[in-house]
C-alpha cells in the first residue's frame, strides 16, 4: 500500500518506428517487450518507495538506453558519417527545471547527463564535446563509440545509404526510434525525459526535438508531462510537447484529445510519422501515434503493467 495522496503512474515509449510484425523476429519482439517491462519496473520501484518523478523517469530511460533494442544509448542510430551523436533531455514539472544534451558522443547514459545539467541549472544544455567533458568531470561513465553500435544499426546505415543511391524512400521503422518516459509521483509531481540517437544517416551535427525542452520533452505540474517520438524537425516547428500542455491549460482539453489533435494537424496530413506518450495530473495516460505501432507501456494508478508494440498487440509477458 502506497502511503501518499497520489497513486504513482509511469509510462514509456520506445519509438514510433516499429517494424511490421512480420519483419520483427519473435526473439527480438520478446526481448524488446521484456526490456520495456524492466524499464517500467525500475521507474515504478522509485515511485512506490516515495521517490521523485524525475528520479523515476531518469531510471526508466537509463534502462531503455542500455537496451540494444531501442534507438538511444547502446543501439543508437548512426549518422551520415557512421558516428553516434546522442540527444536527451529531462524536465521536472514541479520546478520547471530542465536539463538537455545535444550531439554527445561518449557519455554512456545521456539522460543522466541531462539530469546533472538540470541540477546545475546554468548551463542547462550542453552540446558536442563539451557535453561529454562535463559528463566525465561529473563522474558519469563515458564509453567508446563502438559501445553504442549494434549490428542492426550498422545494417540500417547501409540500407539508408542504398536508399539514397537508388532514390528510394525509407520506411518509418528505418527512421524512428527514441525512448522516453513520463511519471507522476506520490507527491503529485510530474516529470518527463527523452533520449535518442536521432535517425539513421542523419546529417552530422543535426539536433532533434529530443534535446529540446518544449519540443520533444515537457512537464508542468497541474497540467501534464509529455515525451515525443518521430520526425524531430516537425516536433520542433510545432513545439509539440508544450503545445499539448498549452491546449490542456488554455482550452481545457482532455489530454488524449490534445495529443491526438496535434498529430492529426501537423503530422498525418504531411505523411510524417509521430507519436507521444503523456500523463496528466490525475494520472491519466495517453499514448497516441499515427504510425503502424509504437513501443509503449505503463504501470497505471492501480499498479497494473501494460506493454504493447503495434496498434492492437499487447505483449503477453507471463
Ligand atoms: N525524434 C527523434 C529525432 O528526431 C527521432 C525519433 O523519435 O525517432 O531525433
PDB file of C-alpha atoms and ligand atoms in Angstrom:
ATOM      1  CA  UNK A   1       0.000   0.000   0.000  1.00  0.00           C
ATOM      2  CA  UNK A   2       1.486   3.328  -1.005  1.00  0.00           C
ATOM      3  CA  UNK A   3       1.327   5.892   1.821  1.00  0.00           C
ATOM      4  CA  UNK A   4       0.539   9.019  -0.120  1.00  0.00           C
ATOM      5  CA  UNK A   5      -2.073  11.289  -1.536  1.00  0.00           C
ATOM      6  CA  UNK A   6      -1.265  10.274  -5.101  1.00  0.00           C
ATOM      7  CA  UNK A   7      -1.005   6.844  -6.583  1.00  0.00           C
ATOM      8  CA  UNK A   8       2.079   6.904  -8.811  1.00  0.00           C
ATOM      9  CA  UNK A   9       1.967   6.271 -12.535  1.00  0.00           C
ATOM     10  CA  UNK A  10       4.742   5.783 -15.091  1.00  0.00           C
ATOM     11  CA  UNK A  11       4.596   5.407 -18.870  1.00  0.00           C
ATOM     12  CA  UNK A  12       7.248   5.000 -21.535  1.00  0.00           C
ATOM     13  CA  UNK A  13       7.746   4.785 -25.271  1.00  0.00           C
ATOM     14  CA  UNK A  14      10.479   3.084 -27.269  1.00  0.00           C
ATOM     15  CA  UNK A  15       9.840   4.962 -30.509  1.00  0.00           C
ATOM     16  CA  UNK A  16       7.122   5.086 -33.134  1.00  0.00           C
ATOM     17  CA  UNK A  17       9.299   3.369 -35.746  1.00  0.00           C
ATOM     18  CA  UNK A  18       8.092  -0.146 -35.090  1.00  0.00           C
ATOM     19  CA  UNK A  19       8.897  -2.650 -37.824  1.00  0.00           C
ATOM     20  CA  UNK A  20       5.883  -4.507 -39.159  1.00  0.00           C
ATOM     21  CA  UNK A  21       5.119  -7.533 -37.004  1.00  0.00           C
ATOM     22  CA  UNK A  22       6.037  -9.783 -39.943  1.00  0.00           C
ATOM     23  CA  UNK A  23       9.571  -8.345 -40.138  1.00  0.00           C
ATOM     24  CA  UNK A  24      10.261  -8.184 -36.413  1.00  0.00           C
ATOM     25  CA  UNK A  25      11.629 -11.525 -35.247  1.00  0.00           C
ATOM     26  CA  UNK A  26       9.833 -13.215 -32.371  1.00  0.00           C
ATOM     27  CA  UNK A  27      13.025 -13.189 -30.293  1.00  0.00           C
ATOM     28  CA  UNK A  28      13.553  -9.506 -30.823  1.00  0.00           C
ATOM     29  CA  UNK A  29       9.927  -8.673 -30.072  1.00  0.00           C
ATOM     30  CA  UNK A  30      10.010 -10.650 -26.824  1.00  0.00           C
ATOM     31  CA  UNK A  31      13.336  -9.102 -25.772  1.00  0.00           C
ATOM     32  CA  UNK A  32      12.162  -5.546 -26.543  1.00  0.00           C
ATOM     33  CA  UNK A  33       8.962  -6.115 -24.546  1.00  0.00           C
ATOM     34  CA  UNK A  34      10.951  -7.558 -21.639  1.00  0.00           C
ATOM     35  CA  UNK A  35      13.245  -4.514 -21.601  1.00  0.00           C
ATOM     36  CA  UNK A  36      10.256  -2.166 -21.590  1.00  0.00           C
ATOM     37  CA  UNK A  37       8.886  -4.042 -18.609  1.00  0.00           C
ATOM     38  CA  UNK A  38      12.259  -3.844 -16.854  1.00  0.00           C
ATOM     39  CA  UNK A  39      12.419  -0.088 -17.510  1.00  0.00           C
ATOM     40  CA  UNK A  40       8.906   0.483 -16.178  1.00  0.00           C
ATOM     41  CA  UNK A  41       9.639  -1.579 -13.085  1.00  0.00           C
ATOM     42  CA  UNK A  42      12.844   0.376 -12.419  1.00  0.00           C
ATOM     43  CA  UNK A  43      10.930   3.655 -12.503  1.00  0.00           C
ATOM     44  CA  UNK A  44       7.951   2.336 -10.559  1.00  0.00           C
ATOM     45  CA  UNK A  45      10.160   0.958  -7.772  1.00  0.00           C
ATOM     46  CA  UNK A  46      11.378   4.500  -7.178  1.00  0.00           C
ATOM     47  CA  UNK A  47       7.878   5.953  -7.254  1.00  0.00           C
ATOM     48  CA  UNK A  48       6.367   3.374  -4.938  1.00  0.00           C
ATOM     49  CA  UNK A  49       9.155   3.977  -2.411  1.00  0.00           C
ATOM     50  CA  UNK A  50       8.165   7.649  -2.382  1.00  0.00           C
ATOM     51  CA  UNK A  51      10.903   8.784  -4.803  1.00  0.00           C
ATOM     52  CA  UNK A  52      10.510  11.653  -7.245  1.00  0.00           C
ATOM     53  CA  UNK A  53       9.029  11.575 -10.728  1.00  0.00           C
ATOM     54  CA  UNK A  54      12.337  12.985 -12.001  1.00  0.00           C
ATOM     55  CA  UNK A  55      14.317  10.108 -10.492  1.00  0.00           C
ATOM     56  CA  UNK A  56      11.784   7.625 -11.896  1.00  0.00           C
ATOM     57  CA  UNK A  57      11.924   8.874 -15.494  1.00  0.00           C
ATOM     58  CA  UNK A  58      15.722   9.020 -15.336  1.00  0.00           C
ATOM     59  CA  UNK A  59      15.895   5.411 -14.110  1.00  0.00           C
ATOM     60  CA  UNK A  60      13.352   4.221 -16.673  1.00  0.00           C
ATOM     61  CA  UNK A  61      15.109   5.917 -19.607  1.00  0.00           C
ATOM     62  CA  UNK A  62      18.510   4.653 -18.409  1.00  0.00           C
ATOM     63  CA  UNK A  63      17.282   1.041 -18.736  1.00  0.00           C
ATOM     64  CA  UNK A  64      15.966   1.820 -22.211  1.00  0.00           C
ATOM     65  CA  UNK A  65      19.306   3.443 -23.179  1.00  0.00           C
ATOM     66  CA  UNK A  66      21.134   0.308 -22.032  1.00  0.00           C
ATOM     67  CA  UNK A  67      18.882  -1.947 -24.123  1.00  0.00           C
ATOM     68  CA  UNK A  68      20.126  -2.762 -27.655  1.00  0.00           C
ATOM     69  CA  UNK A  69      16.532  -2.826 -28.909  1.00  0.00           C
ATOM     70  CA  UNK A  70      15.933   0.917 -28.940  1.00  0.00           C
ATOM     71  CA  UNK A  71      17.489   3.904 -30.651  1.00  0.00           C
ATOM     72  CA  UNK A  72      19.196   5.509 -27.648  1.00  0.00           C
ATOM     73  CA  UNK A  73      22.461   4.807 -25.839  1.00  0.00           C
ATOM     74  CA  UNK A  74      23.556   1.239 -26.701  1.00  0.00           C
ATOM     75  CA  UNK A  75      21.806   0.613 -30.031  1.00  0.00           C
ATOM     76  CA  UNK A  76      21.561   4.270 -31.070  1.00  0.00           C
ATOM     77  CA  UNK A  77      21.290   5.159 -34.759  1.00  0.00           C
ATOM     78  CA  UNK A  78      24.397   6.027 -36.791  1.00  0.00           C
ATOM     79  CA  UNK A  79      24.678   9.386 -38.535  1.00  0.00           C
ATOM     80  CA  UNK A  80      25.823  10.021 -42.122  1.00  0.00           C
ATOM     81  CA  UNK A  81      29.487   9.671 -41.188  1.00  0.00           C
ATOM     82  CA  UNK A  82      28.904   6.437 -39.277  1.00  0.00           C
ATOM     83  CA  UNK A  83      29.109   8.136 -35.865  1.00  0.00           C
ATOM     84  CA  UNK A  84      26.670   8.312 -32.968  1.00  0.00           C
ATOM     85  CA  UNK A  85      25.504  11.747 -31.821  1.00  0.00           C
ATOM     86  CA  UNK A  86      23.123  11.478 -28.902  1.00  0.00           C
ATOM     87  CA  UNK A  87      20.402  13.877 -27.753  1.00  0.00           C
ATOM     88  CA  UNK A  88      18.498  13.790 -24.466  1.00  0.00           C
ATOM     89  CA  UNK A  89      16.513  15.990 -22.101  1.00  0.00           C
ATOM     90  CA  UNK A  90      14.655  15.850 -18.801  1.00  0.00           C
ATOM     91  CA  UNK A  91      12.190  18.190 -17.106  1.00  0.00           C
ATOM     92  CA  UNK A  92      10.811  18.485 -13.593  1.00  0.00           C
ATOM     93  CA  UNK A  93       7.184  19.646 -13.680  1.00  0.00           C
ATOM     94  CA  UNK A  94       7.352  20.828 -10.081  1.00  0.00           C
ATOM     95  CA  UNK A  95      10.052  23.427 -10.615  1.00  0.00           C
ATOM     96  CA  UNK A  96      10.293  23.915 -14.405  1.00  0.00           C
ATOM     97  CA  UNK A  97      13.954  22.982 -14.009  1.00  0.00           C
ATOM     98  CA  UNK A  98      15.263  21.135 -17.051  1.00  0.00           C
ATOM     99  CA  UNK A  99      18.480  19.745 -18.488  1.00  0.00           C
ATOM    100  CA  UNK A 100      19.439  18.836 -22.042  1.00  0.00           C
ATOM    101  CA  UNK A 101      22.302  17.441 -24.086  1.00  0.00           C
ATOM    102  CA  UNK A 102      22.808  17.532 -27.849  1.00  0.00           C
ATOM    103  CA  UNK A 103      25.250  15.626 -30.030  1.00  0.00           C
ATOM    104  CA  UNK A 104      27.064  13.818 -27.207  1.00  0.00           C
ATOM    105  CA  UNK A 105      29.408  11.089 -28.422  1.00  0.00           C
ATOM    106  CA  UNK A 106      30.791   9.421 -25.330  1.00  0.00           C
ATOM    107  CA  UNK A 107      28.523   9.650 -22.300  1.00  0.00           C
ATOM    108  CA  UNK A 108      27.052   6.201 -21.775  1.00  0.00           C
ATOM    109  CA  UNK A 109      23.689   7.452 -20.494  1.00  0.00           C
ATOM    110  CA  UNK A 110      22.805  10.857 -21.955  1.00  0.00           C
ATOM    111  CA  UNK A 111      19.695  11.089 -19.763  1.00  0.00           C
ATOM    112  CA  UNK A 112      21.903  11.020 -16.672  1.00  0.00           C
ATOM    113  CA  UNK A 113      23.915  13.893 -18.065  1.00  0.00           C
ATOM    114  CA  UNK A 114      20.687  15.809 -18.734  1.00  0.00           C
ATOM    115  CA  UNK A 115      19.709  15.263 -15.078  1.00  0.00           C
ATOM    116  CA  UNK A 116      23.100  16.522 -13.870  1.00  0.00           C
ATOM    117  CA  UNK A 117      22.718  19.634 -16.007  1.00  0.00           C
ATOM    118  CA  UNK A 118      19.223  20.133 -14.637  1.00  0.00           C
ATOM    119  CA  UNK A 119      20.584  20.157 -11.116  1.00  0.00           C
ATOM    120  CA  UNK A 120      23.290  22.589 -12.127  1.00  0.00           C
ATOM    121  CA  UNK A 121      20.696  24.973 -13.560  1.00  0.00           C
ATOM    122  CA  UNK A 122      23.138  27.051 -15.665  1.00  0.00           C
ATOM    123  CA  UNK A 123      24.131  25.863 -18.175  1.00  0.00           C
ATOM    124  CA  UNK A 124      21.047  23.726 -18.622  1.00  0.00           C
ATOM    125  CA  UNK A 125      22.066  22.498 -22.073  1.00  0.00           C
ATOM    126  CA  UNK A 126      25.438  21.427 -23.462  1.00  0.00           C
ATOM    127  CA  UNK A 127      26.359  20.215 -26.932  1.00  0.00           C
ATOM    128  CA  UNK A 128      29.068  18.055 -28.503  1.00  0.00           C
ATOM    129  CA  UNK A 129      32.481  17.519 -26.894  1.00  0.00           C
ATOM    130  CA  UNK A 130      31.662  19.949 -24.055  1.00  0.00           C
ATOM    131  CA  UNK A 131      28.767  17.724 -23.032  1.00  0.00           C
ATOM    132  CA  UNK A 132      30.993  14.644 -22.903  1.00  0.00           C
ATOM    133  CA  UNK A 133      33.700  16.530 -20.998  1.00  0.00           C
ATOM    134  CA  UNK A 134      31.115  17.712 -18.473  1.00  0.00           C
ATOM    135  CA  UNK A 135      29.899  14.132 -18.050  1.00  0.00           C
ATOM    136  CA  UNK A 136      33.412  12.850 -17.383  1.00  0.00           C
ATOM    137  CA  UNK A 137      34.135  15.727 -14.967  1.00  0.00           C
ATOM    138  CA  UNK A 138      30.971  14.930 -13.036  1.00  0.00           C
ATOM    139  CA  UNK A 139      31.657  11.239 -12.600  1.00  0.00           C
ATOM    140  CA  UNK A 140      29.420   9.866 -15.336  1.00  0.00           C
ATOM    141  CA  UNK A 141      30.609   6.862 -17.317  1.00  0.00           C
ATOM    142  CA  UNK A 142      31.976   7.554 -20.776  1.00  0.00           C
ATOM    143  CA  UNK A 143      32.442   4.846 -23.410  1.00  0.00           C
ATOM    144  CA  UNK A 144      33.992   4.451 -26.878  1.00  0.00           C
ATOM    145  CA  UNK A 145      31.678   4.960 -29.861  1.00  0.00           C
ATOM    146  CA  UNK A 146      31.769   1.213 -30.544  1.00  0.00           C
ATOM    147  CA  UNK A 147      29.740   0.662 -27.339  1.00  0.00           C
ATOM    148  CA  UNK A 148      26.726   2.316 -28.981  1.00  0.00           C
ATOM    149  CA  UNK A 149      26.904   0.382 -32.274  1.00  0.00           C
ATOM    150  CA  UNK A 150      24.875  -2.779 -32.778  1.00  0.00           C
ATOM    151  CA  UNK A 151      24.888  -4.934 -35.941  1.00  0.00           C
ATOM    152  CA  UNK A 152      21.316  -3.850 -36.624  1.00  0.00           C
ATOM    153  CA  UNK A 153      22.274  -0.145 -36.641  1.00  0.00           C
ATOM    154  CA  UNK A 154      25.231  -0.800 -38.946  1.00  0.00           C
ATOM    155  CA  UNK A 155      22.897  -2.625 -41.331  1.00  0.00           C
ATOM    156  CA  UNK A 156      20.365   0.188 -41.120  1.00  0.00           C
ATOM    157  CA  UNK A 157      23.013   2.717 -42.168  1.00  0.00           C
ATOM    158  CA  UNK A 158      23.955   0.557 -45.173  1.00  0.00           C
ATOM    159  CA  UNK A 159      20.269   0.304 -46.113  1.00  0.00           C
ATOM    160  CA  UNK A 160      19.719   4.056 -45.802  1.00  0.00           C
ATOM    161  CA  UNK A 161      22.785   4.768 -47.942  1.00  0.00           C
ATOM    162  CA  UNK A 162      21.353   2.380 -50.532  1.00  0.00           C
ATOM    163  CA  UNK A 163      18.024   4.251 -50.425  1.00  0.00           C
ATOM    164  CA  UNK A 164      19.951   7.473 -51.075  1.00  0.00           C
ATOM    165  CA  UNK A 165      21.815   5.968 -54.021  1.00  0.00           C
ATOM    166  CA  UNK A 166      18.675   4.470 -55.539  1.00  0.00           C
ATOM    167  CA  UNK A 167      16.416   7.404 -54.756  1.00  0.00           C
ATOM    168  CA  UNK A 168      14.006   5.185 -52.802  1.00  0.00           C
ATOM    169  CA  UNK A 169      12.312   6.010 -49.527  1.00  0.00           C
ATOM    170  CA  UNK A 170      12.991   4.571 -46.097  1.00  0.00           C
ATOM    171  CA  UNK A 171      10.157   3.113 -44.033  1.00  0.00           C
ATOM    172  CA  UNK A 172       9.141   4.593 -40.672  1.00  0.00           C
ATOM    173  CA  UNK A 173      10.863   1.702 -38.913  1.00  0.00           C
ATOM    174  CA  UNK A 174      14.143   2.561 -40.614  1.00  0.00           C
ATOM    175  CA  UNK A 175      13.811   6.147 -39.467  1.00  0.00           C
ATOM    176  CA  UNK A 176      12.442   6.493 -35.955  1.00  0.00           C
ATOM    177  CA  UNK A 177      13.409   5.044 -32.623  1.00  0.00           C
ATOM    178  CA  UNK A 178      13.935   7.094 -29.484  1.00  0.00           C
ATOM    179  CA  UNK A 179      12.928   6.355 -25.903  1.00  0.00           C
ATOM    180  CA  UNK A 180      11.076   8.437 -23.357  1.00  0.00           C
ATOM    181  CA  UNK A 181       9.234   8.297 -20.064  1.00  0.00           C
ATOM    182  CA  UNK A 182       6.707  10.345 -18.106  1.00  0.00           C
ATOM    183  CA  UNK A 183       5.750   9.914 -14.461  1.00  0.00           C
ATOM    184  CA  UNK A 184       3.530  11.151 -11.650  1.00  0.00           C
ATOM    185  CA  UNK A 185       4.924  10.652  -8.165  1.00  0.00           C
ATOM    186  CA  UNK A 186       3.293  10.236  -4.752  1.00  0.00           C
ATOM    187  CA  UNK A 187       3.627  13.968  -4.078  1.00  0.00           C
ATOM    188  CA  UNK A 188       1.739  14.813  -7.259  1.00  0.00           C
ATOM    189  CA  UNK A 189       4.816  15.934  -9.189  1.00  0.00           C
ATOM    190  CA  UNK A 190       5.148  15.295 -12.904  1.00  0.00           C
ATOM    191  CA  UNK A 191       8.340  14.723 -14.927  1.00  0.00           C
ATOM    192  CA  UNK A 192       9.345  13.753 -18.460  1.00  0.00           C
ATOM    193  CA  UNK A 193      12.558  12.547 -20.131  1.00  0.00           C
ATOM    194  CA  UNK A 194      13.551  11.611 -23.687  1.00  0.00           C
ATOM    195  CA  UNK A 195      16.732  10.150 -25.224  1.00  0.00           C
ATOM    196  CA  UNK A 196      17.691   9.296 -28.796  1.00  0.00           C
ATOM    197  CA  UNK A 197      20.323   8.628 -31.407  1.00  0.00           C
ATOM    198  CA  UNK A 198      18.149  10.645 -33.804  1.00  0.00           C
ATOM    199  CA  UNK A 199      17.711   8.711 -37.030  1.00  0.00           C
ATOM    200  CA  UNK A 200      19.943   6.627 -39.251  1.00  0.00           C
ATOM    201  CA  UNK A 201      22.031   8.624 -41.742  1.00  0.00           C
ATOM    202  CA  UNK A 202      21.093  11.971 -40.157  1.00  0.00           C
ATOM    203  CA  UNK A 203      23.340  14.900 -41.043  1.00  0.00           C
ATOM    204  CA  UNK A 204      26.428  15.346 -38.893  1.00  0.00           C
ATOM    205  CA  UNK A 205      25.648  17.918 -36.200  1.00  0.00           C
ATOM    206  CA  UNK A 206      21.890  17.647 -36.644  1.00  0.00           C
ATOM    207  CA  UNK A 207      19.981  18.150 -33.384  1.00  0.00           C
ATOM    208  CA  UNK A 208      16.445  16.853 -32.957  1.00  0.00           C
ATOM    209  CA  UNK A 209      13.496  17.519 -30.699  1.00  0.00           C
ATOM    210  CA  UNK A 210      14.608  15.050 -28.025  1.00  0.00           C
ATOM    211  CA  UNK A 211      17.210  17.577 -26.900  1.00  0.00           C
ATOM    212  CA  UNK A 212      14.788  20.479 -26.933  1.00  0.00           C
ATOM    213  CA  UNK A 213      12.605  21.333 -23.972  1.00  0.00           C
ATOM    214  CA  UNK A 214       9.095  22.147 -25.170  1.00  0.00           C
ATOM    215  CA  UNK A 215       9.534  20.263 -28.461  1.00  0.00           C
ATOM    216  CA  UNK A 216      10.303  16.633 -27.521  1.00  0.00           C
ATOM    217  CA  UNK A 217      10.027  16.846 -23.727  1.00  0.00           C
ATOM    218  CA  UNK A 218       7.893  18.925 -21.399  1.00  0.00           C
ATOM    219  CA  UNK A 219       6.442  18.697 -17.888  1.00  0.00           C
ATOM    220  CA  UNK A 220       4.410  21.109 -15.824  1.00  0.00           C
ATOM    221  CA  UNK A 221       2.708  20.270 -12.566  1.00  0.00           C
ATOM    222  CA  UNK A 222      -1.060  20.671 -12.721  1.00  0.00           C
ATOM    223  CA  UNK A 223      -1.035  20.127 -16.492  1.00  0.00           C
ATOM    224  CA  UNK A 224       0.885  17.177 -17.992  1.00  0.00           C
ATOM    225  CA  UNK A 225       4.197  15.518 -18.791  1.00  0.00           C
ATOM    226  CA  UNK A 226       4.999  14.632 -22.422  1.00  0.00           C
ATOM    227  CA  UNK A 227       7.721  12.753 -24.334  1.00  0.00           C
ATOM    228  CA  UNK A 228       7.682  12.613 -28.147  1.00  0.00           C
ATOM    229  CA  UNK A 229       8.999  10.362 -30.911  1.00  0.00           C
ATOM    230  CA  UNK A 230       9.005  10.787 -34.682  1.00  0.00           C
ATOM    231  CA  UNK A 231      10.427  13.320 -37.089  1.00  0.00           C
ATOM    232  CA  UNK A 232      12.131  15.761 -34.754  1.00  0.00           C
ATOM    233  CA  UNK A 233      12.066  18.699 -37.148  1.00  0.00           C
ATOM    234  CA  UNK A 234       8.265  18.687 -37.138  1.00  0.00           C
ATOM    235  CA  UNK A 235       8.120  18.414 -33.347  1.00  0.00           C
ATOM    236  CA  UNK A 236      10.415  21.430 -33.097  1.00  0.00           C
ATOM    237  CA  UNK A 237       8.417  23.500 -35.620  1.00  0.00           C
ATOM    238  CA  UNK A 238       5.192  22.869 -33.739  1.00  0.00           C
ATOM    239  CA  UNK A 239       6.751  22.901 -30.252  1.00  0.00           C
ATOM    240  CA  UNK A 240       4.632  19.814 -29.754  1.00  0.00           C
ATOM    241  CA  UNK A 241       5.216  18.809 -26.132  1.00  0.00           C
ATOM    242  CA  UNK A 242       4.497  22.346 -24.935  1.00  0.00           C
ATOM    243  CA  UNK A 243       1.639  22.727 -27.404  1.00  0.00           C
ATOM    244  CA  UNK A 244      -0.119  19.735 -25.847  1.00  0.00           C
ATOM    245  CA  UNK A 245       0.271  21.321 -22.400  1.00  0.00           C
ATOM    246  CA  UNK A 246      -0.966  24.684 -23.721  1.00  0.00           C
ATOM    247  CA  UNK A 247      -4.109  23.145 -25.194  1.00  0.00           C
ATOM    248  CA  UNK A 248      -4.890  21.471 -21.883  1.00  0.00           C
ATOM    249  CA  UNK A 249      -4.149  24.615 -19.912  1.00  0.00           C
ATOM    250  CA  UNK A 250      -5.819  27.240 -22.048  1.00  0.00           C
ATOM    251  CA  UNK A 251      -8.522  25.248 -23.847  1.00  0.00           C
ATOM    252  CA  UNK A 252      -9.250  22.818 -21.037  1.00  0.00           C
ATOM    253  CA  UNK A 253      -8.926  19.914 -23.446  1.00  0.00           C
ATOM    254  CA  UNK A 254      -8.565  16.324 -22.219  1.00  0.00           C
ATOM    255  CA  UNK A 255      -5.007  15.013 -22.594  1.00  0.00           C
ATOM    256  CA  UNK A 256      -5.700  12.395 -25.280  1.00  0.00           C
ATOM    257  CA  UNK A 257      -7.693  14.887 -27.293  1.00  0.00           C
ATOM    258  CA  UNK A 258      -4.872  17.458 -27.232  1.00  0.00           C
ATOM    259  CA  UNK A 259      -2.255  14.853 -28.212  1.00  0.00           C
ATOM    260  CA  UNK A 260      -4.398  13.363 -30.988  1.00  0.00           C
ATOM    261  CA  UNK A 261      -5.252  16.777 -32.414  1.00  0.00           C
ATOM    262  CA  UNK A 262      -1.664  17.916 -32.852  1.00  0.00           C
ATOM    263  CA  UNK A 263      -0.714  14.670 -34.624  1.00  0.00           C
ATOM    264  CA  UNK A 264      -3.773  14.983 -36.862  1.00  0.00           C
ATOM    265  CA  UNK A 265      -2.981  18.617 -37.717  1.00  0.00           C
ATOM    266  CA  UNK A 266       0.788  18.738 -38.006  1.00  0.00           C
ATOM    267  CA  UNK A 267       1.910  15.203 -38.898  1.00  0.00           C
ATOM    268  CA  UNK A 268      -0.632  12.987 -40.629  1.00  0.00           C
ATOM    269  CA  UNK A 269      -1.556  15.436 -43.447  1.00  0.00           C
ATOM    270  CA  UNK A 270       2.154  15.691 -44.354  1.00  0.00           C
ATOM    271  CA  UNK A 271       2.755  11.942 -44.222  1.00  0.00           C
ATOM    272  CA  UNK A 272       5.065  12.425 -41.244  1.00  0.00           C
ATOM    273  CA  UNK A 273       5.198   9.767 -38.535  1.00  0.00           C
ATOM    274  CA  UNK A 274       4.890  10.790 -34.920  1.00  0.00           C
ATOM    275  CA  UNK A 275       3.927   9.566 -31.504  1.00  0.00           C
ATOM    276  CA  UNK A 276       3.677  10.849 -27.952  1.00  0.00           C
ATOM    277  CA  UNK A 277       3.249   9.429 -24.511  1.00  0.00           C
ATOM    278  CA  UNK A 278       1.816  11.722 -21.909  1.00  0.00           C
ATOM    279  CA  UNK A 279       0.303  11.742 -18.466  1.00  0.00           C
ATOM    280  CA  UNK A 280      -1.890  14.354 -16.813  1.00  0.00           C
ATOM    281  CA  UNK A 281      -2.178  15.497 -13.212  1.00  0.00           C
ATOM    282  CA  UNK A 282      -4.826  12.873 -12.460  1.00  0.00           C
ATOM    283  CA  UNK A 283      -2.556  10.118 -13.731  1.00  0.00           C
ATOM    284  CA  UNK A 284      -4.455   9.635 -16.997  1.00  0.00           C
ATOM    285  CA  UNK A 285      -2.114   8.059 -19.559  1.00  0.00           C
ATOM    286  CA  UNK A 286      -2.193   8.818 -23.265  1.00  0.00           C
ATOM    287  CA  UNK A 287      -0.191   7.019 -25.972  1.00  0.00           C
ATOM    288  CA  UNK A 288      -1.018   8.472 -29.396  1.00  0.00           C
ATOM    289  CA  UNK A 289       0.742   7.664 -32.684  1.00  0.00           C
ATOM    290  CA  UNK A 290      -0.027   7.740 -36.384  1.00  0.00           C
ATOM    291  CA  UNK A 291       2.435   5.002 -37.392  1.00  0.00           C
ATOM    292  CA  UNK A 292       1.958   1.239 -37.605  1.00  0.00           C
ATOM    293  CA  UNK A 293       2.940   0.957 -33.990  1.00  0.00           C
ATOM    294  CA  UNK A 294       4.814   2.498 -31.116  1.00  0.00           C
ATOM    295  CA  UNK A 295       6.752   0.616 -28.485  1.00  0.00           C
ATOM    296  CA  UNK A 296       4.917   1.700 -25.349  1.00  0.00           C
ATOM    297  CA  UNK A 297       3.952   0.664 -21.878  1.00  0.00           C
ATOM    298  CA  UNK A 298       2.901   1.854 -18.466  1.00  0.00           C
ATOM    299  CA  UNK A 299       2.147   0.976 -14.907  1.00  0.00           C
ATOM    300  CA  UNK A 300      -1.137   2.670 -14.078  1.00  0.00           C
ATOM    301  CA  UNK A 301      -2.576   4.032 -10.826  1.00  0.00           C
ATOM    302  CA  UNK A 302      -3.785   0.539  -9.874  1.00  0.00           C
ATOM    303  CA  UNK A 303      -0.260  -0.817 -10.323  1.00  0.00           C
ATOM    304  CA  UNK A 304      -1.214  -2.734 -13.485  1.00  0.00           C
ATOM    305  CA  UNK A 305       1.576  -3.136 -16.043  1.00  0.00           C
ATOM    306  CA  UNK A 306       0.811  -2.970 -19.765  1.00  0.00           C
ATOM    307  CA  UNK A 307       3.273  -3.250 -22.657  1.00  0.00           C
ATOM    308  CA  UNK A 308       2.487  -3.103 -26.389  1.00  0.00           C
ATOM    309  CA  UNK A 309       4.158  -2.594 -29.740  1.00  0.00           C
ATOM    310  CA  UNK A 310       1.768  -2.497 -32.699  1.00  0.00           C
ATOM    311  CA  UNK A 311      -1.668  -0.961 -32.885  1.00  0.00           C
ATOM    312  CA  UNK A 312      -3.549  -3.947 -31.480  1.00  0.00           C
ATOM    313  CA  UNK A 313      -0.791  -6.020 -29.992  1.00  0.00           C
ATOM    314  CA  UNK A 314      -0.400  -6.237 -26.281  1.00  0.00           C
ATOM    315  CA  UNK A 315       2.775  -8.124 -25.259  1.00  0.00           C
ATOM    316  CA  UNK A 316       1.897 -11.076 -23.099  1.00  0.00           C
ATOM    317  CA  UNK A 317       4.864 -11.410 -20.853  1.00  0.00           C
ATOM    318  CA  UNK A 318       3.877 -14.111 -18.424  1.00  0.00           C
TER     319      UNK A 318
HETATM  320  N1  LIG B   1      12.517  12.459 -32.511  1.00  0.00           N
HETATM  321  C1  LIG B   1      13.786  11.871 -32.784  1.00  0.00           C
HETATM  322  C2  LIG B   1      14.627  12.858 -33.521  1.00  0.00           C
HETATM  323  O1  LIG B   1      14.122  13.493 -34.437  1.00  0.00           O
HETATM  324  C3  LIG B   1      13.720  10.626 -33.606  1.00  0.00           C
HETATM  325  C4  LIG B   1      12.666   9.648 -33.237  1.00  0.00           C
HETATM  326  O2  LIG B   1      11.894   9.833 -32.318  1.00  0.00           O
HETATM  327  O3  LIG B   1      12.612   8.639 -33.918  1.00  0.00           O
HETATM  328  O4  LIG B   1      15.793  12.959 -33.252  1.00  0.00           O
END
